[in-house]
Coordinates of C-alpha atoms in Angstrom, one line a residue:
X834 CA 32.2 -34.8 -21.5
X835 CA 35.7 -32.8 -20.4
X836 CA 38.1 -34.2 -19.1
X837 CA 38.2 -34.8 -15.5
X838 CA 41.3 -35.3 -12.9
X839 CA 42.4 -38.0 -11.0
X840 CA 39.8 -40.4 -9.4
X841 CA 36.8 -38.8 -10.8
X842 CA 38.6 -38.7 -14.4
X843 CA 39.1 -43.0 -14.1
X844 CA 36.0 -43.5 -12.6
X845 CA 34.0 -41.8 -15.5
X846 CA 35.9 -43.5 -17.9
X847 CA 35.3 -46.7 -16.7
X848 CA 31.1 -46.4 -17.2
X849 CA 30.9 -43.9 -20.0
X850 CA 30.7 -45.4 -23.3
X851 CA 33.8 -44.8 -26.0
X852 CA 31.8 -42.4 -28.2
X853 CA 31.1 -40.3 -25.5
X854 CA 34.7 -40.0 -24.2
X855 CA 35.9 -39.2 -27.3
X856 CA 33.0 -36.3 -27.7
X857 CA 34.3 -34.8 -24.6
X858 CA 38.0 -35.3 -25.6
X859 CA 37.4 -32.0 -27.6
X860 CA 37.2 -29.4 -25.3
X861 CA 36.2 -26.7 -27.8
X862 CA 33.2 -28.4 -28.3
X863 CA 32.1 -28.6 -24.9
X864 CA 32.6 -25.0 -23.9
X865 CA 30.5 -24.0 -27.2
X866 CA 27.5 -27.1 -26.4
X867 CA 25.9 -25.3 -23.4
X868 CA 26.2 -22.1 -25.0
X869 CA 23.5 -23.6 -28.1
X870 CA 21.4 -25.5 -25.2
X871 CA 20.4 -21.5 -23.8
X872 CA 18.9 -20.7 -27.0
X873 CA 15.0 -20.9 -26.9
X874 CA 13.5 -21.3 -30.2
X875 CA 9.9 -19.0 -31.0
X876 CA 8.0 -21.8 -30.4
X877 CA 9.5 -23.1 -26.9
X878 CA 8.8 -19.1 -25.6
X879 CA 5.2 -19.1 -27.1
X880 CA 4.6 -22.9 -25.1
X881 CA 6.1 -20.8 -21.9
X882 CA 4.0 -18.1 -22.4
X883 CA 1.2 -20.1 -23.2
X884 CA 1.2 -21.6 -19.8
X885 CA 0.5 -18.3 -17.8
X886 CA -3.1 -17.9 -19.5
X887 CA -4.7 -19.7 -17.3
X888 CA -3.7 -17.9 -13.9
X889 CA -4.9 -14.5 -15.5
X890 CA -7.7 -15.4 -17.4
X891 CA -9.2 -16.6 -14.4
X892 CA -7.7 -14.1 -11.8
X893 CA -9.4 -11.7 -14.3
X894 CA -12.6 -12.7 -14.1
X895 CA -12.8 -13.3 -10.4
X896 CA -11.3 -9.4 -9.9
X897 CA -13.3 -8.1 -11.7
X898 CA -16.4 -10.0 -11.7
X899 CA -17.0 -12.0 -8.0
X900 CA -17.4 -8.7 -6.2
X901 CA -20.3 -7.7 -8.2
X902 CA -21.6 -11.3 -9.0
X903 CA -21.6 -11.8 -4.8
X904 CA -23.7 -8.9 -4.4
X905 CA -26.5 -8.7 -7.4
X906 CA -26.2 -12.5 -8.5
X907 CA -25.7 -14.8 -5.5
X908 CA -27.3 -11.9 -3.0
X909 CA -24.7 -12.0 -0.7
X910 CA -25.2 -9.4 1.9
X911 CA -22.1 -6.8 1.4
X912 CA -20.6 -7.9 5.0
X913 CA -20.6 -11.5 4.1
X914 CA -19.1 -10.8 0.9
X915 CA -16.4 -8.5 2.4
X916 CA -15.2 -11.7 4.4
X917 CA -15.6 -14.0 1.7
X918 CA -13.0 -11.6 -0.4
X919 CA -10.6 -10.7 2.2
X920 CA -10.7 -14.5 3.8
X921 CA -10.2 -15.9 0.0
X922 CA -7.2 -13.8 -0.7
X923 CA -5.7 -14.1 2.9
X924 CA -5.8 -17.3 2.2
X925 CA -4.1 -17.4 -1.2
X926 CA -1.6 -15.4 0.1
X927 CA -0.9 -17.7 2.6
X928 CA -0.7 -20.4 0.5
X929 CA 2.2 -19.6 -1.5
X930 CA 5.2 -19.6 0.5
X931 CA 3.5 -23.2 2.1
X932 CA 3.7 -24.2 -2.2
X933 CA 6.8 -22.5 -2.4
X934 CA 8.1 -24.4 0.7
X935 CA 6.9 -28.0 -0.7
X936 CA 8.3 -27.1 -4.0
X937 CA 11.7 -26.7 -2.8
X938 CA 11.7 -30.1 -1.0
X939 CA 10.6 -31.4 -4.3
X940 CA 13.0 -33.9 -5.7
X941 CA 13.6 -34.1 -9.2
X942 CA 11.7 -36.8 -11.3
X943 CA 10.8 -38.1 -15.4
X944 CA 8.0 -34.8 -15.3
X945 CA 10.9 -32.2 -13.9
X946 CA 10.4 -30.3 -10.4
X947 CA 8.0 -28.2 -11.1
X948 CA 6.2 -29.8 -14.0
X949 CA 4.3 -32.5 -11.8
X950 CA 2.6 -29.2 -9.5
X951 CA 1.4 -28.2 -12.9
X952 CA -0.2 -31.4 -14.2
X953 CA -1.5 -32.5 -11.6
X954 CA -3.2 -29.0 -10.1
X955 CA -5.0 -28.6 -13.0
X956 CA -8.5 -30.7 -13.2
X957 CA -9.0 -29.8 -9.5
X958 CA -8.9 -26.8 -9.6
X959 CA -11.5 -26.0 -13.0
X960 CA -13.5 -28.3 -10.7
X961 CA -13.4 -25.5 -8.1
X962 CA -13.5 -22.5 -10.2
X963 CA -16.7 -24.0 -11.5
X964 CA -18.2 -24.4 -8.5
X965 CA -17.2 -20.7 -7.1
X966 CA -19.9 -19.5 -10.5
X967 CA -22.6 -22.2 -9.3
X968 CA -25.5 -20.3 -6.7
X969 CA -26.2 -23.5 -4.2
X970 CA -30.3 -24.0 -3.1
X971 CA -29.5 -23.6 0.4
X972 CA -29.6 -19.7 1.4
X973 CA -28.3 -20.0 5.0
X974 CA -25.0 -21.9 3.5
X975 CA -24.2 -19.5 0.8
X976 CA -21.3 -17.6 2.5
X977 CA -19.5 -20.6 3.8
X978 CA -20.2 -22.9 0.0
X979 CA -18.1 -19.2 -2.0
X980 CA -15.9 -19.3 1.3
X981 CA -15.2 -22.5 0.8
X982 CA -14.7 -23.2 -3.3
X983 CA -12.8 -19.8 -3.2
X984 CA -10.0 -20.9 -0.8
X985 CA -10.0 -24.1 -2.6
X986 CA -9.8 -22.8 -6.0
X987 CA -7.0 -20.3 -4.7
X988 CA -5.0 -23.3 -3.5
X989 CA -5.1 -25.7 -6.5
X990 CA -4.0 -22.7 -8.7
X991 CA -1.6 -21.5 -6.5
X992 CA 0.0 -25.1 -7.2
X993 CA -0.1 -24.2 -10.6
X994 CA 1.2 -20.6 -10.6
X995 CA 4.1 -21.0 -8.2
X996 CA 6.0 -23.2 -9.9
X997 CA 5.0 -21.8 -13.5
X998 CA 6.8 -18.5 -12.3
X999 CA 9.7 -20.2 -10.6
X1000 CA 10.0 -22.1 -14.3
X1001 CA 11.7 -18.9 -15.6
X1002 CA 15.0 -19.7 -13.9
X1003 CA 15.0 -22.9 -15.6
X1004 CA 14.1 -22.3 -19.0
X1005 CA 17.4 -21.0 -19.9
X1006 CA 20.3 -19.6 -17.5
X1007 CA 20.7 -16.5 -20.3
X1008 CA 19.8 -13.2 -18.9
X1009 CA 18.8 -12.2 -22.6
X1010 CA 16.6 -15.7 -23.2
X1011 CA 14.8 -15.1 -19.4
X1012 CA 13.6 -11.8 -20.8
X1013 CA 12.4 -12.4 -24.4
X1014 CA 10.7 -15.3 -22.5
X1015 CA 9.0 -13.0 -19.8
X1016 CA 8.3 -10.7 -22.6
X1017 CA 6.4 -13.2 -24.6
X1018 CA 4.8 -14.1 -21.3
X1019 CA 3.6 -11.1 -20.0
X1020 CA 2.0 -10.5 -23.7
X1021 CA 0.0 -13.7 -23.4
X1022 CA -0.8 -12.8 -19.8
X1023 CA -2.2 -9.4 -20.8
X1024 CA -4.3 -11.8 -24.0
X1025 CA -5.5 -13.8 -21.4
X1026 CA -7.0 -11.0 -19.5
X1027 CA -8.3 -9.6 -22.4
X1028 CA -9.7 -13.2 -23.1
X1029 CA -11.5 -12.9 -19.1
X1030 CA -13.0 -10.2 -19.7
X1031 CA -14.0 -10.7 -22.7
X1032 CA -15.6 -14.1 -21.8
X1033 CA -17.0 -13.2 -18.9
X1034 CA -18.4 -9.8 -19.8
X1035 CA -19.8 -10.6 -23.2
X1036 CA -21.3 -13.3 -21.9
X1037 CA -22.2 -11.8 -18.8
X1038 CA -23.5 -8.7 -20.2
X1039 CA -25.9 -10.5 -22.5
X1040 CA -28.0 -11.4 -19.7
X1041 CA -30.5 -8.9 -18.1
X1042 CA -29.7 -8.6 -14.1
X1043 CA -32.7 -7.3 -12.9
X1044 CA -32.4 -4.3 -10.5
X1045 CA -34.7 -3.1 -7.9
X1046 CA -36.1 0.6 -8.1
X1047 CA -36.2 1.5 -4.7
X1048 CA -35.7 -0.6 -2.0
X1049 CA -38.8 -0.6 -0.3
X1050 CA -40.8 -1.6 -2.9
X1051 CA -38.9 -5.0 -3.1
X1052 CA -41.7 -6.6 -1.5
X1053 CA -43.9 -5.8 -4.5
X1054 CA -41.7 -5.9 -7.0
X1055 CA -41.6 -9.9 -5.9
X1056 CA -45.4 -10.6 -6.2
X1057 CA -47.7 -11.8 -9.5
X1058 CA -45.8 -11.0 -13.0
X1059 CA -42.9 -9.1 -11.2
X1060 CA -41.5 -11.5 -9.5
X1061 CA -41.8 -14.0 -12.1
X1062 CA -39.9 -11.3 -14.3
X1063 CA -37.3 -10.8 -11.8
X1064 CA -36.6 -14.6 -11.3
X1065 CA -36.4 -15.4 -14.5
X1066 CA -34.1 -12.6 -15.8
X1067 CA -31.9 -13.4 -12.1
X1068 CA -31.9 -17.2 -13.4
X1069 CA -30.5 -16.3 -17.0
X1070 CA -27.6 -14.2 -15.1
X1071 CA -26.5 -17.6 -12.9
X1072 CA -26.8 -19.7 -15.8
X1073 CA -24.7 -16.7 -18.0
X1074 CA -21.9 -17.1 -15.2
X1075 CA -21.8 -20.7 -15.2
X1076 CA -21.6 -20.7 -18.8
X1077 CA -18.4 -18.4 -18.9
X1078 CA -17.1 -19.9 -16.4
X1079 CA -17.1 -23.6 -18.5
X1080 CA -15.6 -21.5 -21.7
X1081 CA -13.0 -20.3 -19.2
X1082 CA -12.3 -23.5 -17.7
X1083 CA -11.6 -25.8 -21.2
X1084 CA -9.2 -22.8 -21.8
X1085 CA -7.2 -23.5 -18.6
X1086 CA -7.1 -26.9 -20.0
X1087 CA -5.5 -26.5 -23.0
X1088 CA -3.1 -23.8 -21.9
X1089 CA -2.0 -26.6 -19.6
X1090 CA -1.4 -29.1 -22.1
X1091 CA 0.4 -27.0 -24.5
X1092 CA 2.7 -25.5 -21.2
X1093 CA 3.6 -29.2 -20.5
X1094 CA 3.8 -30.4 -24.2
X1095 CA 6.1 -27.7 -25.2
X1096 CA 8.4 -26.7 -22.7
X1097 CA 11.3 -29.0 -21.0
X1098 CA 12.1 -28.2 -17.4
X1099 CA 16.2 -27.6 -16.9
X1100 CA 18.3 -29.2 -14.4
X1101 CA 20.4 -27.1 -12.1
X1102 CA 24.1 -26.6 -13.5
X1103 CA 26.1 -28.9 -12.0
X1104 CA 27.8 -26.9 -9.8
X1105 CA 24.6 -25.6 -8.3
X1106 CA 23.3 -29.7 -7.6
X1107 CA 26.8 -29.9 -5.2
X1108 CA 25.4 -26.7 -3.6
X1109 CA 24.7 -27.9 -0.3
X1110 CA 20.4 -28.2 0.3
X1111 CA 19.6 -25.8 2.8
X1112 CA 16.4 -25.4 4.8
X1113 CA 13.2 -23.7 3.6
X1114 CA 13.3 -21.3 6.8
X1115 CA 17.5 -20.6 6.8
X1116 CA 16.5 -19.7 3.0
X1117 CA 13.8 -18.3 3.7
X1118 CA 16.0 -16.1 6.2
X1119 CA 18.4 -15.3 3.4
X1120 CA 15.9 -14.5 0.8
X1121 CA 14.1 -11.8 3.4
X1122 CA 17.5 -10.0 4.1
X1123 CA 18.2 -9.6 0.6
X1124 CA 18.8 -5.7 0.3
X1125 CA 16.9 -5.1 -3.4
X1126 CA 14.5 -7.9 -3.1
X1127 CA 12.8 -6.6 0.0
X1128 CA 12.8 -2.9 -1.6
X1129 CA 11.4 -4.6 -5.2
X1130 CA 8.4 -6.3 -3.4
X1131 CA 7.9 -3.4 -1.5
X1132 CA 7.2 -1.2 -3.8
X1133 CA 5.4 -3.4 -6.3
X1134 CA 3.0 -3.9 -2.8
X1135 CA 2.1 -0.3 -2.9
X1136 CA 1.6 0.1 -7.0
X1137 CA 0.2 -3.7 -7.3
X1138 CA -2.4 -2.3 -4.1
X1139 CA -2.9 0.8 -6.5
X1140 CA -4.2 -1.5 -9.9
X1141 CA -5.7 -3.7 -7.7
X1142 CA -8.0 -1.6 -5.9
X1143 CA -8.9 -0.3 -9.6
X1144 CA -9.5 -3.6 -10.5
X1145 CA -11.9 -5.0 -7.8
X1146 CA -14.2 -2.0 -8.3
X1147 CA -14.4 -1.0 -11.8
X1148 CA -17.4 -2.5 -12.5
X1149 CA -19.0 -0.9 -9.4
X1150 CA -17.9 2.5 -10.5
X1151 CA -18.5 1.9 -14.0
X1152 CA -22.5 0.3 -13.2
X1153 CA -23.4 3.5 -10.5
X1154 CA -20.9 5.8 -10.2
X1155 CA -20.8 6.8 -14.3
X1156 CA -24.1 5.2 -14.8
X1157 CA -22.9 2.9 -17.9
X1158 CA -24.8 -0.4 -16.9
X1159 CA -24.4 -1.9 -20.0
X1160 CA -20.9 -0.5 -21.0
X1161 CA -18.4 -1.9 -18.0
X1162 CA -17.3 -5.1 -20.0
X1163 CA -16.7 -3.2 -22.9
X1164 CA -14.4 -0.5 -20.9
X1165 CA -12.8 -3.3 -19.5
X1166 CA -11.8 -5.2 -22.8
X1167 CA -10.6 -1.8 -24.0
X1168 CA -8.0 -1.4 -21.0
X1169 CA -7.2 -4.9 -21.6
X1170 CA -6.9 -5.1 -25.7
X1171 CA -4.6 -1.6 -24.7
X1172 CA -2.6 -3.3 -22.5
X1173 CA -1.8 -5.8 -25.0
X1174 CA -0.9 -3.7 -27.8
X1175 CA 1.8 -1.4 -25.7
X1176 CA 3.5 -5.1 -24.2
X1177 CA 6.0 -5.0 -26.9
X1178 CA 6.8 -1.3 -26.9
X1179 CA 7.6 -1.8 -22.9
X1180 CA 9.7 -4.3 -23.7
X1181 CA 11.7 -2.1 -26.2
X1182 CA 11.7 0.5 -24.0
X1183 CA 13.1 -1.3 -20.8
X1184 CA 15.9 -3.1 -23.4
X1185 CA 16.5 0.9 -24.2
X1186 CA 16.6 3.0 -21.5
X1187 CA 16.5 0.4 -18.2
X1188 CA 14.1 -1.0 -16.1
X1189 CA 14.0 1.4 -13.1
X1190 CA 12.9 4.5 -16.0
X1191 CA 10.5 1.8 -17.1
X1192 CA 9.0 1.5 -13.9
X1193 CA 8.9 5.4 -13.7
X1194 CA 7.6 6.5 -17.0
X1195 CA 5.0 3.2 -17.2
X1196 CA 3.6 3.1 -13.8
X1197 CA 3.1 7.2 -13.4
X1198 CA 1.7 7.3 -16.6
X1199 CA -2.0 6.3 -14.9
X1200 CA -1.7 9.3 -12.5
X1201 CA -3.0 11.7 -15.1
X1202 CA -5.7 9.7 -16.0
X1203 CA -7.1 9.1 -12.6
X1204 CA -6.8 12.2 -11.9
X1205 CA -9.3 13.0 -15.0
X1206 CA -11.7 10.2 -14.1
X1207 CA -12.1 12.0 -10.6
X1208 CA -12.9 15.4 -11.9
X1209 CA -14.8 14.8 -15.1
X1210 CA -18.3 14.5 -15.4
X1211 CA -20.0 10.9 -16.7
X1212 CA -19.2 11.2 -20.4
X1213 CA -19.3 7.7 -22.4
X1214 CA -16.5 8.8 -24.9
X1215 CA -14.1 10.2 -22.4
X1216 CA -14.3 7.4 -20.3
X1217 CA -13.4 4.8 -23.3
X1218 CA -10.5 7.3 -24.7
X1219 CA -9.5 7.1 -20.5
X1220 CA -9.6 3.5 -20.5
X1221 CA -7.3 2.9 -23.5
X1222 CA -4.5 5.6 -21.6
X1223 CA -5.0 3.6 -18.7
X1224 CA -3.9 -0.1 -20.3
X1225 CA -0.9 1.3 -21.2
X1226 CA -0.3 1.8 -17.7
X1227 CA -1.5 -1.6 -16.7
X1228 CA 1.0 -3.0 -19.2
X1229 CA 3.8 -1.8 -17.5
X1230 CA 2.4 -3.0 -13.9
X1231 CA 2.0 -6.3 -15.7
X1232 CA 5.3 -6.7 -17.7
X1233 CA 8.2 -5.0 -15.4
X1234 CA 7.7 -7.0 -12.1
X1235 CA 8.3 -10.5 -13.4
X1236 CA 11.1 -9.0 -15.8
X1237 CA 13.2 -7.1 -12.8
X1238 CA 12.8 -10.5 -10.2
X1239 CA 15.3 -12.9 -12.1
X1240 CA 17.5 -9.9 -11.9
X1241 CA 17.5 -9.9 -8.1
X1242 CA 17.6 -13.7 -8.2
X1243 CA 20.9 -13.5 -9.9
X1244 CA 22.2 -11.3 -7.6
X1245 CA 21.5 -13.7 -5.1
X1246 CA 23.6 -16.1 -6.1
X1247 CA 26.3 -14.3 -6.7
X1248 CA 26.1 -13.3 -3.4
X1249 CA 24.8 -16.7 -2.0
X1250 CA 26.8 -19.1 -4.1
X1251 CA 26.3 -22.1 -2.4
X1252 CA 22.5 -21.7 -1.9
X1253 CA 19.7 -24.1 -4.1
X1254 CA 16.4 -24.6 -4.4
X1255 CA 15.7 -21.1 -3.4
X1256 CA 13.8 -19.6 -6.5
X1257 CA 10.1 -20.7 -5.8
X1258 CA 10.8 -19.3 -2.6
X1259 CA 11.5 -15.5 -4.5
X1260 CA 8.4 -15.9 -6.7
X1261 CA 6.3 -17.5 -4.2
X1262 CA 6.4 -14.3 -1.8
X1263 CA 6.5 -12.0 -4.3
X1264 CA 3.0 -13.6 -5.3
X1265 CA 2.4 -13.8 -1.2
X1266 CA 2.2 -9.8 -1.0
X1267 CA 0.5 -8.8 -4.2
X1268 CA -2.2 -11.2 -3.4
X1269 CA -2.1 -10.1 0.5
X1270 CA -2.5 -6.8 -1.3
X1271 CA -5.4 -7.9 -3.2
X1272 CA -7.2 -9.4 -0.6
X1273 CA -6.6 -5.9 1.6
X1274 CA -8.2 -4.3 -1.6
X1275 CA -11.2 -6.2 -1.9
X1276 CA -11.8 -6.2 1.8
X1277 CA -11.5 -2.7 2.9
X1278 CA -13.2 -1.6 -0.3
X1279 CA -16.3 -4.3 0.1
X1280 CA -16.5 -3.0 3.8
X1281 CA -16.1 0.8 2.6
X1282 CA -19.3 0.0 0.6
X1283 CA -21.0 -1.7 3.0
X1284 CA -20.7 1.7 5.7
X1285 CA -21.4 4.0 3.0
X1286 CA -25.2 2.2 2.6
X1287 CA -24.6 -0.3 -0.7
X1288 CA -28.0 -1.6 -2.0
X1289 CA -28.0 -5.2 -2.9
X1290 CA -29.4 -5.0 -6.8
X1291 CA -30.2 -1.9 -6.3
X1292 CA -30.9 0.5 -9.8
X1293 CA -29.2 3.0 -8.5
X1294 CA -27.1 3.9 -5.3
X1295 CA -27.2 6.6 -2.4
X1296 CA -24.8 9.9 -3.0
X1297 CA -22.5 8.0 -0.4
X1298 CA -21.9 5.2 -2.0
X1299 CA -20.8 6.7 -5.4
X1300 CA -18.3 8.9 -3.5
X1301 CA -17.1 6.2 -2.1
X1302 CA -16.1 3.9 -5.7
X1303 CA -15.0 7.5 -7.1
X1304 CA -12.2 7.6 -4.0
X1305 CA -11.7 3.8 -4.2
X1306 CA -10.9 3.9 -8.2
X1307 CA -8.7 7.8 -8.3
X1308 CA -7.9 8.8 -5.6
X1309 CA -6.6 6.4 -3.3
X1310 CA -4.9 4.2 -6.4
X1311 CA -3.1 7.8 -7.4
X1312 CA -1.5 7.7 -3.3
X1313 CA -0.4 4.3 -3.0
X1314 CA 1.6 4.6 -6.9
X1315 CA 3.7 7.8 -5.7
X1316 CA 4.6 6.1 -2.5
X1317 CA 5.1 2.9 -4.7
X1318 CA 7.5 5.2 -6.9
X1319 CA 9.4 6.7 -3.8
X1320 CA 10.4 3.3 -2.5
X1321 CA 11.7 2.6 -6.2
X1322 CA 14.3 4.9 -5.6
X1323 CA 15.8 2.9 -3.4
X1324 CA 15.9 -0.4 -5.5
X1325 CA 20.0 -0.6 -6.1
X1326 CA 20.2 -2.6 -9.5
X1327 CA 20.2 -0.4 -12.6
X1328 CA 21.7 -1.4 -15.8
X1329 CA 25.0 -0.9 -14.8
X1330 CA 24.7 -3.3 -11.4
X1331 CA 22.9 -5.4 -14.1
X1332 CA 25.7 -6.0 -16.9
X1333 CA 27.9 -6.4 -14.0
X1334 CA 26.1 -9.6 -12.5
X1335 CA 25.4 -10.9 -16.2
X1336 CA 29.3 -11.2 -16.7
X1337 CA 30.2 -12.4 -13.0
X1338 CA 27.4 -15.4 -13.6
X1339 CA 28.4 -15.8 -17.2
X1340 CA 32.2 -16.6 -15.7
X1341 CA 31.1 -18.8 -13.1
X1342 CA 29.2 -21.0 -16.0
X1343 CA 32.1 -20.6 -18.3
X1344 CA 34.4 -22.2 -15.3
X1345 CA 31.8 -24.9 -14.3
X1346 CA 31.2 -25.8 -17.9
X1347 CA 35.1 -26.2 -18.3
X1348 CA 35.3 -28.1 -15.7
X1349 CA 32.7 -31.0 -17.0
X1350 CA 29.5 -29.8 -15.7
X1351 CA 27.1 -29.5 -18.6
X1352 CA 23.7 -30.2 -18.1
X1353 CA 23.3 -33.1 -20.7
X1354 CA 26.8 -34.6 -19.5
X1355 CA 25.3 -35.1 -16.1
X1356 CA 22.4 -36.0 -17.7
X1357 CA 24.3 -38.8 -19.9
X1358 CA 26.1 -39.9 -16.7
X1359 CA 22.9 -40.2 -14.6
X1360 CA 21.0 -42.7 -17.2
X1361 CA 24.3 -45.3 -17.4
X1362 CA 24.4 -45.1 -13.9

């Protein structure tokens, strides 16, 4: 440990053992030991990235998959299923800052801070996810038993998520380390999507869901052999979604284990644990009036809303708008397997030329594409070479949001000093809006289909109702990026405002660190004590 002054030099003395005062009698030593702690090792970023599996694999499969399962699988009429969407994600959304807010009143403990929300989440909530795949006996209660398991589900991974993505600020204080991090994990997010859809549509799509011709002839189809048909084939689809939905659980299990295995949670510098503790809604109140943050979130609101609405009705568009039935899981894991492959090159790319033309160049890129999917006619090789363009895209959307917020979390405490405990409240309403976004999505587009005259299992769809997934997956998506890339204009940290705060923070570390604040000093102290 340095040397202290005065009282606090003699009362240190006086409990630390003789070994460790003459370790910190050698100040050179000290100011290079913190310095060696930053470094992440390969494996300590791949246990990190590891951990943010579970929140996609499973978000993928309910974005793409529970609007379509709702209305062919379960039979939930399209108004009920509208609710069910919108109420779910309301509710997700909602949940966050409350997380956030009980995370940052969280005291420290053996696990870490954040650690114990992790472990603890996770076999409640692959009990709920479960259940969200299961169709219940009881046909009256069907809205309210999805209602209820999705808002549950939402909760208990919400508990997970939150402080997985406030865990970034305490892997490693070091710009450089935070991004290679982010990097790995936004690559392994990307896999796990890949790894949802996958799952869920392989499995998914080796099941027959059986379709009604026309309507009115649905109370023939059910009579004699027909119906037998149809309730058998409709039996192998819920039991096809419960079965995906078990593979996808055991793998939220183990990315658990190997997230809390493999990665230690960092205590606040010392200077920052003499920060005074301020109040979730004074931070809160600071966080909010933060110039760049509010202009980051809000345009990630409009591009996320953009992806998003793609998202939820893909498979819609895919099953009646193009007519590929039994292609739409396939389509999907090519946007996906794209998505992962270009990871890397974003990553070079934002190191090379900044993260605002990252943001311009990646996210735009889908414009072109849209646009093509809106005019073209339903051709099967098109649509796939359309679908690899388009993960590029949704690498990008994926990658540059969690790589730009640490950024405007440091400049936050160079301009808030003396504030703590503040980062789950950043990540947790960053996650508050692009899920309010999602749940605005699903909602409006669910209700959308719902006026335009959607047909519950129905082989094919009226004229109306095609028009309206063609504008739900092009055009609207292509509005909401360009106003997406208009507010980015006005997001104030470049590279240059970016270098800047990296040497500001990297002097106020250097002074605490000289001044006997390393993390495993205070550490040291706490366990003689």
């Amino acid at each position: 440990m340095a040397k202290g002054e005065g009282a606090e030099s003699g009362s240190a003395a006086g409990l630390l053992p003789t070994s460790i005062l003459q370790a910190g009698e050698r100040p050179a030593q000290v100011k290079k030991e913190p310095k060696k702690q930053q470094q992440l090792s390969i494996c300590n970023k791949l246990c990190y990235a590891v951990g943010g599996a579970p929140y996609q694999v499973t978000g993928c499969a309910l974005g793409f998959f529970l609007q379509i399962y709702l209305l062919d699988v379960a039979q939930v009429d399209p108004f009920s299923a509208s609710i069910i969407l919108f109420v779910g994600r309301a509710w997700d959304a909602i949940t966050d800052p409350l997380v956030g807010f009980c995370i940052s009143k969280s005291s420290w403990t053996r696990l870490g801070r954040l650690m114990p929300w992790i472990i603890f989440s996770t076999p409640l909530a692959i009990i709920a996810y479960f259940l969200i795949w299961f169709v219940p006996d009881f046909p009256r209660g069907q809205a309210l038993w999805y209602l209820l398991f999705y808002c549950l589900f939402e909760t208990l991974v919400t508990c997970f998520h939150v402080p997985y993505s406030a865990l970034t600020m305490f892997i490693s204080t070091e710009q450089s380390e935070r991004d290679s991090a982010t990097a790995y994990r936004m690559t392994v997010e990307v896999l796990g999507t890949v790894l949802g859809t996958a799952i869920q549509g392989q499995i998914v799509g080796q099941a027959d869901t059986p379709c009604l011709q026309d309507p009115s002839d649905s109370a023939v189809v059910s009579e004699g052999v027909n119906r037998t048909h149809s309730t058998t084939s409709l039996k192998e689809t819920q039991n096809a979604y419960l079965l995906a939905a078990g593979v996808i659980a055991s793998i939220y299990v183990i990315c658990a284990v190997i997230l809390t295995v493999g990665v230690r949670e960092q205590r606040e510098p010392c200077k920052t644990q003499k920060a005074e503790h301020m109040s979730f809604f004074r931070g809160l109140r600071l966080v909010m009036s933060h110039g760049p943050y509010v202009k980051l979130i809000t345009g990630f609101l409009f591009t996320s809303l953009a992806f998003m609405l793609v998202e939820g009705n893909f498979a819609l568009f895919c099953t009646y708008t193009l007519g590929f039935r039994n292609e739409f899981q396939n389509l999907l894991l090519a946007i996906m397997l794209s998505a992962t492959f270009t990871i890397p090159i974003w990553q070079w790319f934002l190191t090379r030329f900044g993260k605002k033309t990252a943001v311009y160049i990646g996210i735009s890129s889908a414009v072109p594409f849209l646009i093509l999917v809106a005019f073209m006619e339903s051709n099967l090789i098109v649509t796939y070479v359309v679908a690899v363009a388009a993960g590029i895209s949704v690498a990008a959307a994926f990658l540059l949001p969690w790589s730009m917020l640490p950024d405007v979390i440091d400049d936050f405490h160079l301009k808030q000093p003396r504030s703590r405990g503040t980062e789950p409240i950043f990540f947790s309403f960053y996650v508050f809006f692009t899920k309010f976004a999602s749940g605005v999505s699903l909602g409006i587009s669910t209700l959308s289909l719902d006026f335009a005259g959607y047909q519950t299992r129905g082989c094919s769809q009226p004229a109306h109702v095609k028009f309206t997934l063609k504008m739900l997956v092009t055009m609207a998506p292509i509005v909401l990026i360009l106003l997406g890339l208009l507010l980015f204009r006005l997001y104030p940290i470049d590279e240059e405002k970016r270098r800047q705060n990296k040497k500001a923070l990297q002097a106020l570390r250097d002074e605490a660190s000289s001044s006997g604040c390393s993390d495993t000093d205070s550490t040291e102290l706490a366990s003689i004590l």
